[in-house]
């Protein structure tokens, strides 16, 4: 592993007006009042240091300009920078473990040669960051811990520990480079161990025992991690994409047509990668790296894995390339398949192809090269209806007396998947739905709508219970007049119209699901009696009476019993055909 | 309601049966309260043919607020497993989704619940439906007489239900009055249709017997009315 680290140095003063003047950020959260949390070069030159009390600092340097620190915004900025750094490596980790020593960690294993070697890579990172006004120190070493130490405690701008020579590179650095707690550092210095190299020759067992608690263990552990004896886990900001293709530009691309021009090549390359691996993308992301050190990206999901470059292109275009904020231009473009699944070759469905033949809708005109009688397949002329969207065409003989055959689309889940993807890309996942039944008899709970998939849903619908075709989102209360309290109403008023009930069927009693009691509900659920009624105009409605006249059959405490026992109310819930 | 008269009882007009659905048809509710009847008739037109492709329903928020949301358990006879519901925010988006779906050849049909499609839009929809070998149905809010490229325009109203099998006081098989207001291939007409309890298909109500008829083929008897 040859990761490199960089650290955005001191936060530059706001507005740039204070350039050259001593400036510090103040941490208010400290236990001992206001303390300095970050300072610039002039302030440090005046002898101030991180962690110093603000009052002391002002006594030393009355001209000190200060502003409150905002660690959350610093971290957000670092995260944004991590996305930008993905142009160098797919695995970028934000390292904010030690306050004041935040940085980024790039796993460059096997990647440095793409940028002209390690030295060229470090120089490029530093130059690009400097162009965006971010002073940084960059280092490269075999292990994350070694790179961490080199980036922070060496004098040279781009230190590189040659492969396999980490031990020598670290020997001269101060023990602070091991990222230890302050108490441990103090103790180490009291022992006279000031350089990392001083620890190399000490007996490890003794080193461990010198410190109280786990501190000694930590010294050994950190040393091992720096030297590569012990592995150090890194958690990338985003999981590395499964497949990615990246292209830099000599000149920044400043408009969307430019992106559109480069996109097909990327899509084809990514499709090649996917096809070779027998995979199809389920989620695509297109990232533009802006010259000002930011990134802009769009994402598109696919309902079924696909490795067709045209489909990827169309999806991204429909998602809206205009959503890419190019700023002053982008100098690199990256297309990722963040999620991929195996694509199985699918056999055409012979039954549905035959069903397609039987479809009886008016057809586009058949071909001119028509045989006589249509009995001989060799004589059939096949024409292709003018539809560029058809990908899969199956010849289906049309045994009509006029003869002639035509190409019919074989109904395949592939076409449906393409359609669903495009609709979802444009309208959002939650806008393209299919039904799913649930195990519940409360109507509004008995089915949910989930993002659509190309395969037909398997619904579990009882045939003996008539249900309305339209269900009101929430039941609407109605006023009723009933002959007998415990029967269907004789009249009811819904949406300000009085309707006379001619026929009624019911009740179908649906008890409240007491095991699902919602503590946040305004009222406890009550038993519902559903009636199917028909008014004098022939319209059929689904009404229910909520609550029972005598008592509810659920056992509850006395407090809610009064609420449960209030008089029943009538509600409109749906309309039948 | 137009006067009903019995003509040519041996051969009812094939336009009533969903097998004869044109690429684009328009279905409107006779009154706003007949929305469910109109929806059922539109679904019948859409899913009447044997076709294993999915079908699409595109709605707008206003339509849902006014009339309720589709309930798959009540659509059991219209293959709800193959339903793709596009819950568009704007009417323009719903029409776009409908056109794309019809054009793609991936759906058997598409139903758009819209208020005011422009004539050009309906023309585009018709071309799309032809190109994709699909059938498109526009479900309009009420009876309208604006320009449209739809080959047939229906006006659907609820009608008193038939006789229930075992309970005289219960609503029987659903009946609707289907009025073919405008068509290109023949005279307009008006039929009373009844939903078959077994198949869920609408068939012309027989004048005397009172039974629903098989919708898969021409019925032996039917009422045909001239508007």
PDB file of C-alpha atoms in Angstrom, chain A residues 129-373:
ATOM      1  CA  UNK A 129      -4.843  22.327  -4.559  1.00  0.00           C
ATOM      2  CA  UNK A 130      -2.718  25.456  -4.597  1.00  0.00           C
ATOM      3  CA  UNK A 131      -4.615  26.612  -7.681  1.00  0.00           C
ATOM      4  CA  UNK A 132      -7.787  26.336  -5.610  1.00  0.00           C
ATOM      5  CA  UNK A 133      -6.121  28.313  -2.786  1.00  0.00           C
ATOM      6  CA  UNK A 134      -5.657  25.332  -0.520  1.00  0.00           C
ATOM      7  CA  UNK A 135      -2.153  25.113   0.936  1.00  0.00           C
ATOM      8  CA  UNK A 136      -1.340  21.462   1.465  1.00  0.00           C
ATOM      9  CA  UNK A 137       1.442  19.077   2.332  1.00  0.00           C
ATOM     10  CA  UNK A 138       1.541  15.785   0.535  1.00  0.00           C
ATOM     11  CA  UNK A 139       3.496  12.648   1.317  1.00  0.00           C
ATOM     12  CA  UNK A 140       3.661   9.107   0.110  1.00  0.00           C
ATOM     13  CA  UNK A 141       4.727   6.013   2.002  1.00  0.00           C
ATOM     14  CA  UNK A 142       4.083   2.304   2.234  1.00  0.00           C
ATOM     15  CA  UNK A 143       1.623   2.581   5.107  1.00  0.00           C
ATOM     16  CA  UNK A 144      -1.060   5.112   6.008  1.00  0.00           C
ATOM     17  CA  UNK A 145       0.540   5.822   9.377  1.00  0.00           C
ATOM     18  CA  UNK A 146       3.958   6.471   7.816  1.00  0.00           C
ATOM     19  CA  UNK A 147       2.460   8.791   5.205  1.00  0.00           C
ATOM     20  CA  UNK A 148       0.590  10.570   7.979  1.00  0.00           C
ATOM     21  CA  UNK A 149       3.807  11.215   9.856  1.00  0.00           C
ATOM     22  CA  UNK A 150       5.789  12.225   6.776  1.00  0.00           C
ATOM     23  CA  UNK A 151       3.161  14.737   5.624  1.00  0.00           C
ATOM     24  CA  UNK A 152       3.166  16.476   8.969  1.00  0.00           C
ATOM     25  CA  UNK A 153       6.660  16.270  10.376  1.00  0.00           C
ATOM     26  CA  UNK A 154       9.115  16.674   7.507  1.00  0.00           C
ATOM     27  CA  UNK A 155      10.629  19.832   6.117  1.00  0.00           C
ATOM     28  CA  UNK A 156      10.582  18.925   2.404  1.00  0.00           C
ATOM     29  CA  UNK A 157       7.350  19.750   0.542  1.00  0.00           C
ATOM     30  CA  UNK A 158       6.592  16.346  -1.029  1.00  0.00           C
ATOM     31  CA  UNK A 159       8.375  13.691   1.011  1.00  0.00           C
ATOM     32  CA  UNK A 160       8.354  10.189  -0.439  1.00  0.00           C
ATOM     33  CA  UNK A 161       9.395   7.154   1.514  1.00  0.00           C
ATOM     34  CA  UNK A 162      10.715   4.794  -1.129  1.00  0.00           C
ATOM     35  CA  UNK A 163       9.038   1.397  -1.224  1.00  0.00           C
ATOM     36  CA  UNK A 164      10.441  -0.830   1.519  1.00  0.00           C
ATOM     37  CA  UNK A 165      12.434   1.961   3.144  1.00  0.00           C
ATOM     38  CA  UNK A 166       9.825   3.240   5.570  1.00  0.00           C
ATOM     39  CA  UNK A 167      11.970   2.409   8.563  1.00  0.00           C
ATOM     40  CA  UNK A 168      14.751   4.711   7.466  1.00  0.00           C
ATOM     41  CA  UNK A 169      12.358   7.469   6.384  1.00  0.00           C
ATOM     42  CA  UNK A 170      10.653   7.580   9.758  1.00  0.00           C
ATOM     43  CA  UNK A 171      13.729   7.233  11.932  1.00  0.00           C
ATOM     44  CA  UNK A 172      14.428  10.957  12.050  1.00  0.00           C
ATOM     45  CA  UNK A 173      10.885  12.134  12.692  1.00  0.00           C
ATOM     46  CA  UNK A 174       9.676  13.248  16.149  1.00  0.00           C
ATOM     47  CA  UNK A 175       7.579  10.772  18.155  1.00  0.00           C
ATOM     48  CA  UNK A 176       4.541  13.028  17.603  1.00  0.00           C
ATOM     49  CA  UNK A 177       4.438  11.399  14.195  1.00  0.00           C
ATOM     50  CA  UNK A 178       3.091   8.231  15.806  1.00  0.00           C
ATOM     51  CA  UNK A 179      -0.249   9.940  16.584  1.00  0.00           C
ATOM     52  CA  UNK A 180      -0.179   9.250  20.321  1.00  0.00           C
ATOM     53  CA  UNK A 181      -2.053  10.804  23.231  1.00  0.00           C
ATOM     54  CA  UNK A 182      -0.408  13.877  24.818  1.00  0.00           C
ATOM     55  CA  UNK A 183       0.235  12.063  28.135  1.00  0.00           C
ATOM     56  CA  UNK A 184       2.070   9.263  26.379  1.00  0.00           C
ATOM     57  CA  UNK A 185       4.098  11.765  24.394  1.00  0.00           C
ATOM     58  CA  UNK A 186       5.128  13.563  27.575  1.00  0.00           C
ATOM     59  CA  UNK A 187       6.219  10.307  29.125  1.00  0.00           C
ATOM     60  CA  UNK A 188       8.172   9.275  26.034  1.00  0.00           C
ATOM     61  CA  UNK A 189      10.008  12.576  26.075  1.00  0.00           C
ATOM     62  CA  UNK A 190      10.796  12.187  29.754  1.00  0.00           C
ATOM     63  CA  UNK A 191      12.433   8.900  28.890  1.00  0.00           C
ATOM     64  CA  UNK A 192      14.476  10.756  26.319  1.00  0.00           C
ATOM     65  CA  UNK A 193      12.781   9.056  23.381  1.00  0.00           C
ATOM     66  CA  UNK A 194      12.362  12.016  21.034  1.00  0.00           C
ATOM     67  CA  UNK A 195      12.653  10.423  17.604  1.00  0.00           C
ATOM     68  CA  UNK A 196      10.781   7.494  16.192  1.00  0.00           C
ATOM     69  CA  UNK A 197      14.137   5.882  15.441  1.00  0.00           C
ATOM     70  CA  UNK A 198      14.888   5.817  19.185  1.00  0.00           C
ATOM     71  CA  UNK A 199      12.112   3.277  19.645  1.00  0.00           C
ATOM     72  CA  UNK A 200      13.412   0.806  17.070  1.00  0.00           C
ATOM     73  CA  UNK A 201      16.036  -0.781  19.258  1.00  0.00           C
ATOM     74  CA  UNK A 202      14.138  -0.906  22.531  1.00  0.00           C
ATOM     75  CA  UNK A 203      12.899  -4.309  23.714  1.00  0.00           C
ATOM     76  CA  UNK A 204       9.203  -4.377  22.809  1.00  0.00           C
ATOM     77  CA  UNK A 205       8.038  -6.216  25.902  1.00  0.00           C
ATOM     78  CA  UNK A 206       9.686  -3.646  28.126  1.00  0.00           C
ATOM     79  CA  UNK A 207       8.291  -0.768  26.100  1.00  0.00           C
ATOM     80  CA  UNK A 208       4.817  -2.132  26.614  1.00  0.00           C
ATOM     81  CA  UNK A 209       5.241  -2.408  30.398  1.00  0.00           C
ATOM     82  CA  UNK A 210       6.664   1.083  30.877  1.00  0.00           C
ATOM     83  CA  UNK A 211       3.292   2.749  30.534  1.00  0.00           C
ATOM     84  CA  UNK A 212       0.243   2.575  32.667  1.00  0.00           C
ATOM     85  CA  UNK A 213      -2.895   0.964  31.199  1.00  0.00           C
ATOM     86  CA  UNK A 214      -3.084   0.488  27.487  1.00  0.00           C
ATOM     87  CA  UNK A 215      -0.804   3.389  26.610  1.00  0.00           C
ATOM     88  CA  UNK A 216       2.233   1.187  26.172  1.00  0.00           C
ATOM     89  CA  UNK A 217       0.336  -1.161  23.970  1.00  0.00           C
ATOM     90  CA  UNK A 218      -0.699   1.772  21.835  1.00  0.00           C
ATOM     91  CA  UNK A 219       2.924   2.881  21.352  1.00  0.00           C
ATOM     92  CA  UNK A 220       3.852  -0.554  20.059  1.00  0.00           C
ATOM     93  CA  UNK A 221       0.720  -0.788  17.953  1.00  0.00           C
ATOM     94  CA  UNK A 222       1.229   2.587  16.292  1.00  0.00           C
ATOM     95  CA  UNK A 223       4.858   1.808  15.637  1.00  0.00           C
ATOM     96  CA  UNK A 224       3.881  -1.497  14.032  1.00  0.00           C
ATOM     97  CA  UNK A 225       1.251   0.218  11.906  1.00  0.00           C
ATOM     98  CA  UNK A 226       3.748   2.820  10.725  1.00  0.00           C
ATOM     99  CA  UNK A 227       6.260   0.143   9.801  1.00  0.00           C
ATOM    100  CA  UNK A 228       3.663  -2.023   8.094  1.00  0.00           C
ATOM    101  CA  UNK A 229       3.843  -4.923  10.540  1.00  0.00           C
ATOM    102  CA  UNK A 230       0.267  -4.340  11.581  1.00  0.00           C
ATOM    103  CA  UNK A 231      -2.561  -3.535   9.180  1.00  0.00           C
ATOM    104  CA  UNK A 232      -4.527  -0.331   9.537  1.00  0.00           C
ATOM    105  CA  UNK A 233      -8.120  -0.253   8.392  1.00  0.00           C
ATOM    106  CA  UNK A 234      -9.267   2.614   6.210  1.00  0.00           C
ATOM    107  CA  UNK A 235     -12.915   3.512   5.691  1.00  0.00           C
ATOM    108  CA  UNK A 236     -13.285   5.304   2.378  1.00  0.00           C
ATOM    109  CA  UNK A 237     -15.623   8.266   2.155  1.00  0.00           C
ATOM    110  CA  UNK A 238     -17.600   6.452  -0.499  1.00  0.00           C
ATOM    111  CA  UNK A 239     -17.324   2.755  -1.199  1.00  0.00           C
ATOM    112  CA  UNK A 240     -15.027   2.335  -4.193  1.00  0.00           C
ATOM    113  CA  UNK A 241     -17.101   1.880  -7.336  1.00  0.00           C
ATOM    114  CA  UNK A 242     -17.111  -1.544  -8.879  1.00  0.00           C
ATOM    115  CA  UNK A 243     -16.393  -0.285 -12.359  1.00  0.00           C
ATOM    116  CA  UNK A 244     -15.182   3.118 -13.315  1.00  0.00           C
ATOM    117  CA  UNK A 245     -13.839   4.965 -16.265  1.00  0.00           C
ATOM    118  CA  UNK A 246     -12.063   8.258 -16.074  1.00  0.00           C
ATOM    119  CA  UNK A 247     -10.950  10.665 -18.707  1.00  0.00           C
ATOM    120  CA  UNK A 248      -8.946  13.874 -18.226  1.00  0.00           C
ATOM    121  CA  UNK A 249      -9.139  16.763 -20.647  1.00  0.00           C
ATOM    122  CA  UNK A 250      -6.262  18.918 -21.869  1.00  0.00           C
ATOM    123  CA  UNK A 251      -8.521  21.962 -21.763  1.00  0.00           C
ATOM    124  CA  UNK A 252     -11.384  22.379 -19.306  1.00  0.00           C
ATOM    125  CA  UNK A 253     -14.814  21.563 -20.705  1.00  0.00           C
ATOM    126  CA  UNK A 254     -17.013  24.521 -19.975  1.00  0.00           C
ATOM    127  CA  UNK A 255     -20.404  23.585 -21.387  1.00  0.00           C
ATOM    128  CA  UNK A 256     -22.867  20.693 -21.436  1.00  0.00           C
ATOM    129  CA  UNK A 257     -22.447  19.920 -25.169  1.00  0.00           C
ATOM    130  CA  UNK A 258     -18.787  19.300 -24.401  1.00  0.00           C
ATOM    131  CA  UNK A 259     -19.778  16.757 -21.774  1.00  0.00           C
ATOM    132  CA  UNK A 260     -22.234  15.194 -24.200  1.00  0.00           C
ATOM    133  CA  UNK A 261     -19.430  14.859 -26.713  1.00  0.00           C
ATOM    134  CA  UNK A 262     -17.183  12.918 -24.329  1.00  0.00           C
ATOM    135  CA  UNK A 263     -19.924  10.849 -22.706  1.00  0.00           C
ATOM    136  CA  UNK A 264     -20.438   8.177 -25.408  1.00  0.00           C
ATOM    137  CA  UNK A 265     -16.790   7.137 -25.250  1.00  0.00           C
ATOM    138  CA  UNK A 266     -16.998   6.776 -21.480  1.00  0.00           C
ATOM    139  CA  UNK A 267     -20.238   4.815 -21.700  1.00  0.00           C
ATOM    140  CA  UNK A 268     -18.798   2.433 -24.274  1.00  0.00           C
ATOM    141  CA  UNK A 269     -15.678   1.905 -22.179  1.00  0.00           C
ATOM    142  CA  UNK A 270     -17.677   1.209 -19.048  1.00  0.00           C
ATOM    143  CA  UNK A 271     -19.999  -1.111 -20.954  1.00  0.00           C
ATOM    144  CA  UNK A 272     -16.929  -3.009 -22.194  1.00  0.00           C
ATOM    145  CA  UNK A 273     -15.664  -3.429 -18.637  1.00  0.00           C
ATOM    146  CA  UNK A 274     -19.081  -4.621 -17.496  1.00  0.00           C
ATOM    147  CA  UNK A 275     -19.569  -6.994 -20.404  1.00  0.00           C
ATOM    148  CA  UNK A 276     -16.169  -8.583 -19.889  1.00  0.00           C
ATOM    149  CA  UNK A 277     -17.124  -9.312 -16.302  1.00  0.00           C
ATOM    150  CA  UNK A 278     -20.606 -10.520 -17.249  1.00  0.00           C
ATOM    151  CA  UNK A 279     -22.127  -7.759 -15.176  1.00  0.00           C
ATOM    152  CA  UNK A 280     -24.711  -5.054 -15.647  1.00  0.00           C
ATOM    153  CA  UNK A 281     -24.897  -1.704 -13.902  1.00  0.00           C
ATOM    154  CA  UNK A 282     -27.665  -1.072 -11.400  1.00  0.00           C
ATOM    155  CA  UNK A 283     -26.558   2.427 -10.415  1.00  0.00           C
ATOM    156  CA  UNK A 284     -24.558   4.859 -12.494  1.00  0.00           C
ATOM    157  CA  UNK A 285     -22.914   8.072 -11.453  1.00  0.00           C
ATOM    158  CA  UNK A 286     -21.303  10.672 -13.643  1.00  0.00           C
ATOM    159  CA  UNK A 287     -18.819  12.916 -11.867  1.00  0.00           C
ATOM    160  CA  UNK A 288     -17.246  16.054 -13.255  1.00  0.00           C
ATOM    161  CA  UNK A 289     -14.073  17.360 -11.578  1.00  0.00           C
ATOM    162  CA  UNK A 290     -14.142  21.117 -11.619  1.00  0.00           C
ATOM    163  CA  UNK A 291     -11.042  23.244 -11.940  1.00  0.00           C
ATOM    164  CA  UNK A 292     -11.842  24.999  -8.662  1.00  0.00           C
ATOM    165  CA  UNK A 293     -11.434  21.805  -6.662  1.00  0.00           C
ATOM    166  CA  UNK A 294     -15.100  20.862  -6.416  1.00  0.00           C
ATOM    167  CA  UNK A 295     -17.061  18.086  -7.985  1.00  0.00           C
ATOM    168  CA  UNK A 296     -20.453  17.935  -9.616  1.00  0.00           C
ATOM    169  CA  UNK A 297     -22.317  14.719 -10.170  1.00  0.00           C
ATOM    170  CA  UNK A 298     -25.548  13.115 -11.296  1.00  0.00           C
ATOM    171  CA  UNK A 299     -26.758   9.615 -10.550  1.00  0.00           C
ATOM    172  CA  UNK A 300     -29.200   7.311 -12.263  1.00  0.00           C
ATOM    173  CA  UNK A 301     -30.609   3.994 -11.101  1.00  0.00           C
ATOM    174  CA  UNK A 302     -31.546   1.018 -13.242  1.00  0.00           C
ATOM    175  CA  UNK A 303     -34.355  -1.357 -12.392  1.00  0.00           C
ATOM    176  CA  UNK A 304     -32.529  -4.291 -13.986  1.00  0.00           C
ATOM    177  CA  UNK A 305     -28.792  -4.726 -14.623  1.00  0.00           C
ATOM    178  CA  UNK A 306     -27.780  -3.474 -18.029  1.00  0.00           C
ATOM    179  CA  UNK A 307     -24.507  -3.065 -19.876  1.00  0.00           C
ATOM    180  CA  UNK A 308     -25.910  -1.372 -22.973  1.00  0.00           C
ATOM    181  CA  UNK A 309     -24.047   1.895 -23.593  1.00  0.00           C
ATOM    182  CA  UNK A 310     -27.003   3.452 -25.435  1.00  0.00           C
ATOM    183  CA  UNK A 311     -29.265   2.792 -22.479  1.00  0.00           C
ATOM    184  CA  UNK A 312     -26.768   4.309 -20.045  1.00  0.00           C
ATOM    185  CA  UNK A 313     -26.417   7.364 -22.247  1.00  0.00           C
ATOM    186  CA  UNK A 314     -30.132   7.856 -22.606  1.00  0.00           C
ATOM    187  CA  UNK A 315     -30.677   7.457 -18.865  1.00  0.00           C
ATOM    188  CA  UNK A 316     -28.043  10.009 -17.960  1.00  0.00           C
ATOM    189  CA  UNK A 317     -29.331  12.436 -20.562  1.00  0.00           C
ATOM    190  CA  UNK A 318     -32.880  12.089 -19.314  1.00  0.00           C
ATOM    191  CA  UNK A 319     -31.727  12.500 -15.759  1.00  0.00           C
ATOM    192  CA  UNK A 320     -30.530  15.878 -16.990  1.00  0.00           C
ATOM    193  CA  UNK A 321     -26.942  16.697 -17.840  1.00  0.00           C
ATOM    194  CA  UNK A 322     -27.992  20.288 -17.196  1.00  0.00           C
ATOM    195  CA  UNK A 323     -27.962  19.402 -13.507  1.00  0.00           C
ATOM    196  CA  UNK A 324     -24.162  19.274 -13.720  1.00  0.00           C
ATOM    197  CA  UNK A 325     -22.844  22.553 -12.391  1.00  0.00           C
ATOM    198  CA  UNK A 326     -19.698  23.018 -14.443  1.00  0.00           C
ATOM    199  CA  UNK A 327     -18.634  26.304 -12.839  1.00  0.00           C
ATOM    200  CA  UNK A 328     -15.508  27.512 -14.601  1.00  0.00           C
ATOM    201  CA  UNK A 329     -15.154  24.211 -16.397  1.00  0.00           C
ATOM    202  CA  UNK A 330     -14.264  20.630 -15.599  1.00  0.00           C
ATOM    203  CA  UNK A 331     -10.932  19.059 -16.403  1.00  0.00           C
ATOM    204  CA  UNK A 332     -11.912  15.429 -15.910  1.00  0.00           C
ATOM    205  CA  UNK A 333     -15.033  13.299 -16.241  1.00  0.00           C
ATOM    206  CA  UNK A 334     -15.671   9.989 -14.500  1.00  0.00           C
ATOM    207  CA  UNK A 335     -18.393   7.420 -15.121  1.00  0.00           C
ATOM    208  CA  UNK A 336     -18.927   4.864 -12.353  1.00  0.00           C
ATOM    209  CA  UNK A 337     -21.047   1.805 -11.997  1.00  0.00           C
ATOM    210  CA  UNK A 338     -21.559   2.067  -8.238  1.00  0.00           C
ATOM    211  CA  UNK A 339     -23.707  -1.011  -8.129  1.00  0.00           C
ATOM    212  CA  UNK A 340     -23.539  -3.948 -10.494  1.00  0.00           C
ATOM    213  CA  UNK A 341     -25.225  -7.308 -10.769  1.00  0.00           C
ATOM    214  CA  UNK A 342     -24.669 -10.332 -12.912  1.00  0.00           C
ATOM    215  CA  UNK A 343     -26.572 -10.308 -16.183  1.00  0.00           C
ATOM    216  CA  UNK A 344     -27.915 -13.666 -17.169  1.00  0.00           C
ATOM    217  CA  UNK A 345     -28.574 -14.271 -20.830  1.00  0.00           C
ATOM    218  CA  UNK A 346     -32.301 -14.609 -21.252  1.00  0.00           C
ATOM    219  CA  UNK A 347     -34.122 -16.826 -23.611  1.00  0.00           C
ATOM    220  CA  UNK A 348     -36.941 -15.268 -25.591  1.00  0.00           C
ATOM    221  CA  UNK A 349     -40.384 -16.126 -24.352  1.00  0.00           C
ATOM    222  CA  UNK A 350     -42.029 -18.242 -27.008  1.00  0.00           C
ATOM    223  CA  UNK A 351     -45.465 -18.048 -25.450  1.00  0.00           C
ATOM    224  CA  UNK A 352     -45.645 -14.301 -25.262  1.00  0.00           C
ATOM    225  CA  UNK A 353     -44.335 -14.059 -28.807  1.00  0.00           C
ATOM    226  CA  UNK A 354     -47.269 -16.177 -29.841  1.00  0.00           C
ATOM    227  CA  UNK A 355     -49.607 -14.062 -27.756  1.00  0.00           C
ATOM    228  CA  UNK A 356     -48.231 -11.006 -29.520  1.00  0.00           C
ATOM    229  CA  UNK A 357     -49.381 -12.516 -32.758  1.00  0.00           C
ATOM    230  CA  UNK A 358     -52.879 -12.806 -31.460  1.00  0.00           C
ATOM    231  CA  UNK A 359     -52.987  -9.227 -30.331  1.00  0.00           C
ATOM    232  CA  UNK A 360     -55.785  -7.647 -32.147  1.00  0.00           C
ATOM    233  CA  UNK A 361     -54.971  -3.977 -32.200  1.00  0.00           C
ATOM    234  CA  UNK A 362     -54.807  -2.203 -35.550  1.00  0.00           C
ATOM    235  CA  UNK A 363     -51.436  -2.899 -37.039  1.00  0.00           C
ATOM    236  CA  UNK A 364     -49.021  -0.776 -38.924  1.00  0.00           C
ATOM    237  CA  UNK A 365     -49.256  -1.588 -42.588  1.00  0.00           C
ATOM    238  CA  UNK A 366     -47.582  -4.801 -43.607  1.00  0.00           C
ATOM    239  CA  UNK A 367     -44.809  -5.075 -46.104  1.00  0.00           C
ATOM    240  CA  UNK A 368     -45.158  -4.807 -49.825  1.00  0.00           C
ATOM    241  CA  UNK A 369     -43.104  -7.888 -50.625  1.00  0.00           C
ATOM    242  CA  UNK A 370     -45.970 -10.145 -49.805  1.00  0.00           C
ATOM    243  CA  UNK A 371     -46.339 -13.779 -50.663  1.00  0.00           C
ATOM    244  CA  UNK A 372     -49.615 -15.246 -51.821  1.00  0.00           C
ATOM    245  CA  UNK A 373     -51.661 -16.964 -49.188  1.00  0.00           C
TER     246      UNK A 373
END
